[in-house]
XYZ file of C-alpha atoms in Angstrom:
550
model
C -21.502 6.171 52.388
C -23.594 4.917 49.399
C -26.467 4.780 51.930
C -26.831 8.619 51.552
C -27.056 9.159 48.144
C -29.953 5.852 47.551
C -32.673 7.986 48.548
C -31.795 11.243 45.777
C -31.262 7.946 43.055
C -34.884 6.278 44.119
C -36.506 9.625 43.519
C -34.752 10.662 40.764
C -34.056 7.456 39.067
C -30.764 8.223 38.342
C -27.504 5.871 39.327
C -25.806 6.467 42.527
C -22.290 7.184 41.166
C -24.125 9.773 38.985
C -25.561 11.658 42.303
C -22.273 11.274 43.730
C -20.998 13.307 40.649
C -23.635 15.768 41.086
C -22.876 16.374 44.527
C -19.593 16.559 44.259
C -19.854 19.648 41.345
C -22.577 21.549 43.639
C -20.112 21.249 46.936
C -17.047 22.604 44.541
C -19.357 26.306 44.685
C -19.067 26.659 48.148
C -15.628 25.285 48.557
C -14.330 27.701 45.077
C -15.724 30.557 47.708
C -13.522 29.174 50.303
C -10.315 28.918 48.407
C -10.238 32.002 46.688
C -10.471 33.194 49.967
C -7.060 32.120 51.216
C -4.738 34.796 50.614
C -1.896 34.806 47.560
C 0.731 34.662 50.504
C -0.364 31.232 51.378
C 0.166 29.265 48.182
C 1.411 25.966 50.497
C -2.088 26.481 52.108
C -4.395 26.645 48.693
C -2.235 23.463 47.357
C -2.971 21.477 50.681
C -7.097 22.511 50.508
C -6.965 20.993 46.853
C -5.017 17.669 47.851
C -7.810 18.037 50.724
C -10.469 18.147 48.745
C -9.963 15.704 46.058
C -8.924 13.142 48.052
C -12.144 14.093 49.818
C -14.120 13.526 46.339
C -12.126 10.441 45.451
C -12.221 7.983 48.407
C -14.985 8.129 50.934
C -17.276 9.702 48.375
C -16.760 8.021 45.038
C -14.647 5.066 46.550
C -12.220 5.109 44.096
C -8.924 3.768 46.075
C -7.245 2.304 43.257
C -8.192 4.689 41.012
C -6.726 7.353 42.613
C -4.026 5.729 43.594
C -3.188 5.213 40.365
C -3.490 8.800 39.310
C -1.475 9.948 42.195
C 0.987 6.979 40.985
C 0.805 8.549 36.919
C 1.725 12.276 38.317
C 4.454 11.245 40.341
C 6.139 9.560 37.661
C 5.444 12.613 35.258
C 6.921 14.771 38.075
C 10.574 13.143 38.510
C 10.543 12.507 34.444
C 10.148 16.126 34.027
C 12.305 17.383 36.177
C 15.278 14.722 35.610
C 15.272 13.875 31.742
C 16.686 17.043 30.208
C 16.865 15.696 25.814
C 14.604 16.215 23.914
C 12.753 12.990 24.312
C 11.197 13.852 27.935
C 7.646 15.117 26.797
C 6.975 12.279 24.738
C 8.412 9.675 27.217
C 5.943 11.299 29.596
C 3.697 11.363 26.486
C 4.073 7.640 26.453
C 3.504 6.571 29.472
C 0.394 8.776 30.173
C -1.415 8.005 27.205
C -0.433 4.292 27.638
C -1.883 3.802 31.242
C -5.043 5.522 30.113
C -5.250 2.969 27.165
C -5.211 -0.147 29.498
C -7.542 1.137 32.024
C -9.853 2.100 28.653
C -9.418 -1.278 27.742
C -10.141 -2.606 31.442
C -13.157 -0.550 30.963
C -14.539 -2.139 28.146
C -13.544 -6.061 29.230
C -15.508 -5.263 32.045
C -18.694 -3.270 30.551
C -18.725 -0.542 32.509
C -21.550 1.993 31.241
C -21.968 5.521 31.573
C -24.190 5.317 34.622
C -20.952 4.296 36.236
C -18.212 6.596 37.592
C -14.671 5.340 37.284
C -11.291 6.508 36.898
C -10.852 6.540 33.466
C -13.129 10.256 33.169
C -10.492 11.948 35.803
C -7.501 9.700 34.204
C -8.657 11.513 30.980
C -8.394 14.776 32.630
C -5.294 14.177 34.315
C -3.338 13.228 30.886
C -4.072 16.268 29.596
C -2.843 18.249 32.450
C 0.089 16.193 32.725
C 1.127 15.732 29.302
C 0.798 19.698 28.603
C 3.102 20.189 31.735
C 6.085 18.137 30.390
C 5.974 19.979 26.675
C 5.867 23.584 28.747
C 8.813 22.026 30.849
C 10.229 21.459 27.379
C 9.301 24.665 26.215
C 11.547 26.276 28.892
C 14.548 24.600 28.016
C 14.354 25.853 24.085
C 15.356 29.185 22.844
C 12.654 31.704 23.187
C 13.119 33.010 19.577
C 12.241 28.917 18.300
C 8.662 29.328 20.770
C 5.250 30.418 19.509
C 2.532 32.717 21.281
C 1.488 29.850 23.151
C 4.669 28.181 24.022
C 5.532 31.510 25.222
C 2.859 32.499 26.821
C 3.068 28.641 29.072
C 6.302 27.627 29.232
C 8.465 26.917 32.184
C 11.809 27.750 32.788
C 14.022 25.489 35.236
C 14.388 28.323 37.899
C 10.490 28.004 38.263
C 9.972 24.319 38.038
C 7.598 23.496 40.781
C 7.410 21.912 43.946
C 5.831 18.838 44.312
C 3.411 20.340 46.525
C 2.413 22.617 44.271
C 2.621 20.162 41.386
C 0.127 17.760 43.236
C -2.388 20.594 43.962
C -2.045 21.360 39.684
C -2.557 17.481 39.159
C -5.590 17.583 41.466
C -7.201 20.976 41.551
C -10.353 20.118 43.021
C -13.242 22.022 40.593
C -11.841 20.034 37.467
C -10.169 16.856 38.518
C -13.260 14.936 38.163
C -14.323 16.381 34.807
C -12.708 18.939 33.500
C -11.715 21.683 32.684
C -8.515 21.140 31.868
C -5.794 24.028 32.335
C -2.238 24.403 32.110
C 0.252 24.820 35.258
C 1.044 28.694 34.608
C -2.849 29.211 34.564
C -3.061 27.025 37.877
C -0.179 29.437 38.909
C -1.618 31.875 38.006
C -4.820 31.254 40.240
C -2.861 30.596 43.295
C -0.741 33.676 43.388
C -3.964 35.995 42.444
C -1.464 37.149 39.184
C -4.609 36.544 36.996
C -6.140 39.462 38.198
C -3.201 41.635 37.281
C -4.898 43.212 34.479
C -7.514 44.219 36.721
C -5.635 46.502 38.667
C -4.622 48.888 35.186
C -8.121 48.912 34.036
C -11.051 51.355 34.756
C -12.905 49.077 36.796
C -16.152 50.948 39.256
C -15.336 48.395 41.785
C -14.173 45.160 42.763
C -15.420 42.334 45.332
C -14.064 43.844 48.151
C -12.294 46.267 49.520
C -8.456 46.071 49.095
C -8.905 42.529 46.939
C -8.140 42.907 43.396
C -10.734 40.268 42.180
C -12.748 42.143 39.606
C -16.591 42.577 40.110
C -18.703 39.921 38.412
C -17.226 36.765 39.447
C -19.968 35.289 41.688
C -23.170 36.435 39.360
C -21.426 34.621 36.726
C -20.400 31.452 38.602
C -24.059 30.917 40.082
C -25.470 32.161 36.603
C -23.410 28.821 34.852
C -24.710 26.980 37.988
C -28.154 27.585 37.472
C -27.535 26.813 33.686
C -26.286 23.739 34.971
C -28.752 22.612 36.837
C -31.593 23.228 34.567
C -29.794 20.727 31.979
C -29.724 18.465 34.374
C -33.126 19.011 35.201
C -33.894 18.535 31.327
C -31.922 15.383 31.404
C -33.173 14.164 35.094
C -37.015 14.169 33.611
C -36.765 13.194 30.130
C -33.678 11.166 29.445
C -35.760 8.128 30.340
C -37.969 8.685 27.180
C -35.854 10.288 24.786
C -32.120 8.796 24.466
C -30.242 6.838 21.818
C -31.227 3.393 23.375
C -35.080 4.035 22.121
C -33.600 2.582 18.869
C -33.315 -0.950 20.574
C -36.717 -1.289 21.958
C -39.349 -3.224 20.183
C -42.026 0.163 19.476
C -39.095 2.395 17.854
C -38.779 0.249 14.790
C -42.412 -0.039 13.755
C -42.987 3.815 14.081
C -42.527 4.865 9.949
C -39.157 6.853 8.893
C -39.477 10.055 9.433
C -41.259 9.388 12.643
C -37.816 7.940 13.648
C -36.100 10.845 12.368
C -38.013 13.596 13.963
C -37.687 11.538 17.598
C -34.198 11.234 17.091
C -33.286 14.688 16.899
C -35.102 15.102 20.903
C -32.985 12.094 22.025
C -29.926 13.633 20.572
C -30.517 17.019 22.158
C -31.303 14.952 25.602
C -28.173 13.498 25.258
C -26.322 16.070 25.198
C -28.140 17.537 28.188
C -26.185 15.658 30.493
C -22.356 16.945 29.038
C -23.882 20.625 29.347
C -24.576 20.077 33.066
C -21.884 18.521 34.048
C -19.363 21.166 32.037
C -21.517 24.007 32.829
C -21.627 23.319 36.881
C -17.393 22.434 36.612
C -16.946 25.688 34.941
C -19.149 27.722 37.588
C -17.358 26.353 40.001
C -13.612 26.996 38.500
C -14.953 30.731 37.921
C -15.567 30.743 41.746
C -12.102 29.992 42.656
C -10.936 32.797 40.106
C -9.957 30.458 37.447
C -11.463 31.820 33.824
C -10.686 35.561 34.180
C -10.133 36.808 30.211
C -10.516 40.392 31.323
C -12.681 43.261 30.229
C -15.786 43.663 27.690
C -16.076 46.917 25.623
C -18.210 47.931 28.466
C -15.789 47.390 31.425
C -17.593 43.930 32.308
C -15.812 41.482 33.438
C -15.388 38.084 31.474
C -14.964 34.734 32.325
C -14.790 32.753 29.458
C -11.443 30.837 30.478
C -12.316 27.710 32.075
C -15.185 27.057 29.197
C -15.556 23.621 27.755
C -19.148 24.022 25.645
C -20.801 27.090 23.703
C -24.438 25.416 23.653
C -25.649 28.310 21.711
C -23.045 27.258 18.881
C -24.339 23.704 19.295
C -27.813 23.672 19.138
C -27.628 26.484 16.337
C -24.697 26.245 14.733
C -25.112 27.838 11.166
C -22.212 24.860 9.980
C -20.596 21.637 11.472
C -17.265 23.499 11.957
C -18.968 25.964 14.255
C -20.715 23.033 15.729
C -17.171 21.137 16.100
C -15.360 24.148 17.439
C -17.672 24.602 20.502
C -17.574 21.367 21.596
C -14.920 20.208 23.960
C -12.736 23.418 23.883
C -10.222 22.541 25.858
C -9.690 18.937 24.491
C -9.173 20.429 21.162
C -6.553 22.962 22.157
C -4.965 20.094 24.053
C -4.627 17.998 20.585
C -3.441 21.484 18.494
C -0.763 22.376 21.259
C 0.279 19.414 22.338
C 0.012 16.741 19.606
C -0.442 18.339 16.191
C 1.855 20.789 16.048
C 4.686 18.713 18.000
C 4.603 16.151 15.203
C 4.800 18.826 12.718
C 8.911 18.762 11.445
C 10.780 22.359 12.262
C 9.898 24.630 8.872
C 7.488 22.864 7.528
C 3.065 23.002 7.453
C 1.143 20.305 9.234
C 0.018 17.901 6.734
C -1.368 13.945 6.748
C 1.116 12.738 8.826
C 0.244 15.817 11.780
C -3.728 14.889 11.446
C -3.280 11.051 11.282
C -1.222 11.180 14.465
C -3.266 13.494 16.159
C -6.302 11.836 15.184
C -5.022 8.257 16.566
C -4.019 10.290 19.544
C -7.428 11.686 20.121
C -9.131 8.148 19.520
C -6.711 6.545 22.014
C -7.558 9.527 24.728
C -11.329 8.786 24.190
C -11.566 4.975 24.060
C -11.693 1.522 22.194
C -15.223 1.228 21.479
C -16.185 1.002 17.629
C -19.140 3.619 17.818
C -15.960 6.126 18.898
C -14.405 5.449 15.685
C -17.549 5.200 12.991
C -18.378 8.506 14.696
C -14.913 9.885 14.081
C -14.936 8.747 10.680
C -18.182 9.756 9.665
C -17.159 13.268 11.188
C -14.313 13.475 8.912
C -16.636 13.238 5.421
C -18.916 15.883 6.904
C -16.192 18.195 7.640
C -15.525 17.822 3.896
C -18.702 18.413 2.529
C -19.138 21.262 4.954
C -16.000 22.810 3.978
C -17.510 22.320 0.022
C -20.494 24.507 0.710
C -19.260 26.970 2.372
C -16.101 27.737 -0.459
C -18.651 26.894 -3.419
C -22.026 27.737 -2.660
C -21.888 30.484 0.117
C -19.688 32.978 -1.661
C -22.416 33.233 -4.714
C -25.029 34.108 -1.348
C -22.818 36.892 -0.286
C -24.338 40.370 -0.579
C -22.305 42.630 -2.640
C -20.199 45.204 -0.781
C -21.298 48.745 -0.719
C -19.787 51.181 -3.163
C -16.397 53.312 -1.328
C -19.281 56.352 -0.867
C -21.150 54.397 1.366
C -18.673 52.845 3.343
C -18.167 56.104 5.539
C -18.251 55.543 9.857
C -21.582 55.318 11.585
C -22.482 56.632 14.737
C -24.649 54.124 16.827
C -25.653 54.753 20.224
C -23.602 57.746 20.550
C -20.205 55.705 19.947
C -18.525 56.008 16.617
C -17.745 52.853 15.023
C -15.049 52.536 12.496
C -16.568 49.308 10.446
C -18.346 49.886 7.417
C -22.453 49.457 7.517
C -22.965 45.982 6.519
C -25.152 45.656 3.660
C -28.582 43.537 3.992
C -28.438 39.768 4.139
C -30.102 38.883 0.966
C -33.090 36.325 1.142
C -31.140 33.016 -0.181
C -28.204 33.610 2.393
C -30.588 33.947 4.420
C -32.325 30.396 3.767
C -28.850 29.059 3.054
C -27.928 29.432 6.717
C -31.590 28.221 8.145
C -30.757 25.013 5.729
C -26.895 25.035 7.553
C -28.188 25.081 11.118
C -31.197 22.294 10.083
C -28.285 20.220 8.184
C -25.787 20.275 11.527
C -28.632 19.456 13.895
C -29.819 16.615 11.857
C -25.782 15.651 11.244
C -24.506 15.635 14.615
C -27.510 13.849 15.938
C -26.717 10.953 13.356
C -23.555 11.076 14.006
C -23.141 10.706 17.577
C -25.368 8.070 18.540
C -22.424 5.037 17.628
C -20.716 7.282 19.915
C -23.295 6.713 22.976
C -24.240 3.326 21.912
C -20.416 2.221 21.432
C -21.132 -1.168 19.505
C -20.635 -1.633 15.655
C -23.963 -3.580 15.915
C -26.101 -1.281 17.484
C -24.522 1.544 15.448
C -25.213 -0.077 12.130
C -28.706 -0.866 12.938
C -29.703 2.199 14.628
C -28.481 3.978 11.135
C -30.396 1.478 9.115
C -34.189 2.240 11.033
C -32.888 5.733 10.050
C -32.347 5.395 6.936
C -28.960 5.833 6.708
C -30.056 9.577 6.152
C -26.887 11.388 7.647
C -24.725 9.030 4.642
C -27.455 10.410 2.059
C -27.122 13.557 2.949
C -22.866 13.825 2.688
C -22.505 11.317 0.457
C -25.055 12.646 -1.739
C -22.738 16.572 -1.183
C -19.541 14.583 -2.470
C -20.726 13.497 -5.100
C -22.640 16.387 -6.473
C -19.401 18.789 -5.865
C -17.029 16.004 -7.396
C -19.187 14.959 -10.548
C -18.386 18.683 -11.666
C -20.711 20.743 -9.389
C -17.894 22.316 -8.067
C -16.817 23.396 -11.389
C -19.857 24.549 -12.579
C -20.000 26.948 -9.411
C -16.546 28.188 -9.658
C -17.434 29.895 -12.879
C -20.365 30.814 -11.479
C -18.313 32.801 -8.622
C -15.573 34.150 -11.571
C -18.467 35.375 -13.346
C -20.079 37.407 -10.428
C -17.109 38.532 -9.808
C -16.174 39.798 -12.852
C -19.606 42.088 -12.968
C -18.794 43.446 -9.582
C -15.446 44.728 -10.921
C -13.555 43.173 -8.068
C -10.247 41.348 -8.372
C -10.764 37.681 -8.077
C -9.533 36.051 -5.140
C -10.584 32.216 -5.237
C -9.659 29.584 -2.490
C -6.610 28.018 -2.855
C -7.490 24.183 -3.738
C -5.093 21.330 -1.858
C -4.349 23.658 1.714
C -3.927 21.787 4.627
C -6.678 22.404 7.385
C -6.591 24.806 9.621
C -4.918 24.256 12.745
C -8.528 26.006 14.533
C -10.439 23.593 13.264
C -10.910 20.304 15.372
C -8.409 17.839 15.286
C -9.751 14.653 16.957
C -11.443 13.761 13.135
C -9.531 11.367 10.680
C -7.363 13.508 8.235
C -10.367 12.854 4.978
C -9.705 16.725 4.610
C -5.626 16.292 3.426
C -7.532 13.443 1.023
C -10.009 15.158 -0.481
C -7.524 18.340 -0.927
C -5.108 16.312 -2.500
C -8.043 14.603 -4.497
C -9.273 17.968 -5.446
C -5.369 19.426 -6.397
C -5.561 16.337 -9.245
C -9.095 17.337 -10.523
C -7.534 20.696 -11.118
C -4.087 19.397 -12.674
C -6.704 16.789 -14.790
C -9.134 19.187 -15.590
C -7.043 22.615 -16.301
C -5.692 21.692 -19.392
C -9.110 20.476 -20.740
C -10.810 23.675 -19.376
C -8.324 26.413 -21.381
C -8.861 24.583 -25.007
């Protein structure tokens, strides 16, 4: 079959497995149409056409017989685990042996040197632990007392009167728009889909008119769908035509070195944005097609629009201008990061207590283990975790002295705006150096996140090293060089710059808590430095207190 995708690679220069990819996103549009087509009463019928269709995608297309055998092997075993063990131990025996498999095959991977112009199992394996792993802790979930579940565990969990078939199990494990790539969703939400329930909401709400006539599918599902596909396809269009020039291998040919520094810089930051071309296409064209099938419904705007912002992976806006690396972090990989919060971090976190060091380092060594074994994985983890730090430094020292002030009670009265009242307060005028402070924010996570991330493309601890060296080690300047000023007693020095302004204003001061674990919103797949540098921060204070009332 490779025969009919050599002539698309020729032209376009990309690898054949990569077309097959392509192809097999683009035909998911079509197909989504088709499925969401089969009516609600016919749920044995929608979880045969997604069997159908991945097995479709997986052997005669991508020729991935073992592969998918062993997936097919991985969700079997999840099935009869979850359904037979009833203590306490079932999710993480499942957890276990999920995780484990994906680990060997990872390691398989590497022994083998497998690059990314190659599709193989371990992308869908990836995919496939999620889904699977998720399932046995709702399974879990519906064996527990409601009153000990949170929103989430609520809102997902499964009782033993509706545990699955293993029909409809097997069309979860492989529903066809995300089983090669993502997204990732849980088996209520796949439940969901299948019974048309998801569109529940739609039927109580003012809506001018749906697809058709006696469907309850809300209005604005296809002009969104072939809106993220044409996203899609201009990234890959982006990365189709340029990723020969500009990617994170330049550093290893023999011109990129004798170009001077900031030459190297400045080209850098187009590589990393080209490199990231190809995870927007790919995520963008999965989602498009999961929106086509009805998966992603979130409900209603302000303005009776429909939304579809479940079955989102990426924010690219939020990437390529994030105004700080948290925002950055928080709109990449969605779904992998709710995965790690639901699934990981807050299981490890004892009954009645807050997450701390021991929640992050496991999820964190979870995360790396889901990901890979290659070195650049784990310098770009690490890395991640200082900048996190220094991030979270600015914006708690520096940004609350670039606040404007808030407007007097007088003036805080409702506006009317476009003939709608609004109950918020006016917000008063961004003053010039908040202004500059968040240009400098968006330049600083642009130049971090392309520093960072090229280990994790190149994947060596050699080529990491010395791609970081012809740079300059800039992105180590640049946090480093934060620590230390907010560390050596900047940090200080601001504090009582924030008590004094404070103090003018006549407010009450309120000043961060020092030595709070992180937030369980904030990504999870970094190395705990935060619970460090709290805890390092907690001593300065118990050090430096006495010292600062004499």
């Amino acid at each position: 079959m490779d025969s009919l995708f050599e002539p698309i690679a020729s032209a376009t220069g990309a690898s054949i497995d990569q077309i097959k990819l392509i192809v097999c996103l683009l035909v998911s549009y079509p197909l989504g149409s088709t499925f969401i087509r089969i009516p609600p009463s016919l749920p044995v019928l929608k979880h045969i056409f997604n069997l159908s269709v991945a097995l479709i995608y997986f052997l005669p297309v991508l020729n991935l017989w073992s592969g998918f055998s062993q997936l097919v092997v991985t969700t079997l075993a999840t099935y009869y685990v979850a359904k037979n063990v009833r203590t306490p131990a079932m999710p993480r025996i499942v957890f276990a042996f999920v995780l484990g498999h994906l680990m060997i095959n990872h390691i398989i991977r590497a022994v083998v040197g497998y690059g990314y112009e190659t599709f193989e199992i371990t992308g869908p394996q990836m995919v496939l632990t999620m889904k699977l792993t998720t399932f046995a802790w709702n399974v879990f979930d519906g064996r527990r007392p409601r009153e000990d579940l949170d929103k989430w565990q609520l809102e997902k969990h499964i009782p033993d009167n509706d545990f699955p078939s293993l029909l409809a199990f097997l069309g979860y494990a492989f529903y066809f728009p995300g089983v090669l790539v993502g997204p990732y969703l849980d088996y209520n939400s796949y439940k969901s889909l299948v019974d048309g329930s998801v569109f529940k909401i739609a039927e109580s709400h003012h809506q001018p008119k749906n697809e058709h006539k006696g469907r309850r599918i809300p209005a604005g599902r296809k002009t969104m769908a072939y809106r993220k596909m044409l996203k899609g396809l201009v990234f890959l269009g982006l990365f189709t035509t340029c990723y020969g020039s500009f990617s994170y291998e330049v550093a290893m040919t023999p011109w990129f070195p004798k170009k001077n520094i900031l030459y190297r810089i400045a080209y850098w930051q187009l590589c990393g944005f080209f490199e990231r071309t190809k995870y927007y296409a790919i995520w963008t064209l999965t989602e498009g097609a999961s929106i086509l099938t009805g998966y992603g419904f979130t409900g209603f705007d302000a303005f009776g629009n429909s939304t579809w912002d479940g079955a989102r992976n990426i924010r690219v806006r939020s990437i390529e201008f994030a105004p700080n690396f948290k925002v950055l972090l928080d709109s990449w990989n969605i779904k992998t990061a709710i995965w790690l919060r639901e699934c990981v971090y807050k299981r490890v976190t004892p009954k009645g207590k807050k997450p701390g060091f021991r929640s992050s380092m496991i999820t964190f060594v979870t995360s790396a283990v889901w990901h890979g074994i290659a070195p650049g994985y784990y310098l770009a983890f690490l890395l991640g975790g200082f900048i996190q730090t220094a991030g979270r430094l600015c914006r708690t020292n520096i940004r609350p002295l670039l606040l404007p002030a808030p407007l007097p009670p007088s003036q805080n009265a409702p506006v009317r705006a476009k003939e709608k009242l609004s109950l918020e307060p006016p917000k008063p005028p961004r003053p010039t150096a908040k202004f500059i402070y968040d240009i400098l924010g968006t330049v600083s996570s642009v130049l971090l996140v392309n520093y960072t991330t090229g280990p994790f493309i190149l994947l060596t601890a050699d080529k990491s090293f010395y791609t970081w060296r012809l740079l300059g080690w800039y992105g180590h300047v640049m946090v480093g060089g934060t620590l230390v000023f907010f560390y050596a007693g900047g940090r200080r020095v601001l504090r009582k710059m924030q008590e004094k302004r404070v103090k003018n204003l006549g407010m009450p001061l309120q000043m961060p808590a020092v030595g709070d674990v992180r937030s369980t919103d904030g990504p999870l797949y970094m190395p705990p430095v935060e619970e460090f540098a709290q805890e390092f921060e907690h001593k300065l204070e118990e050090v430096r207190g006495p010292r600062g009332s004499g």
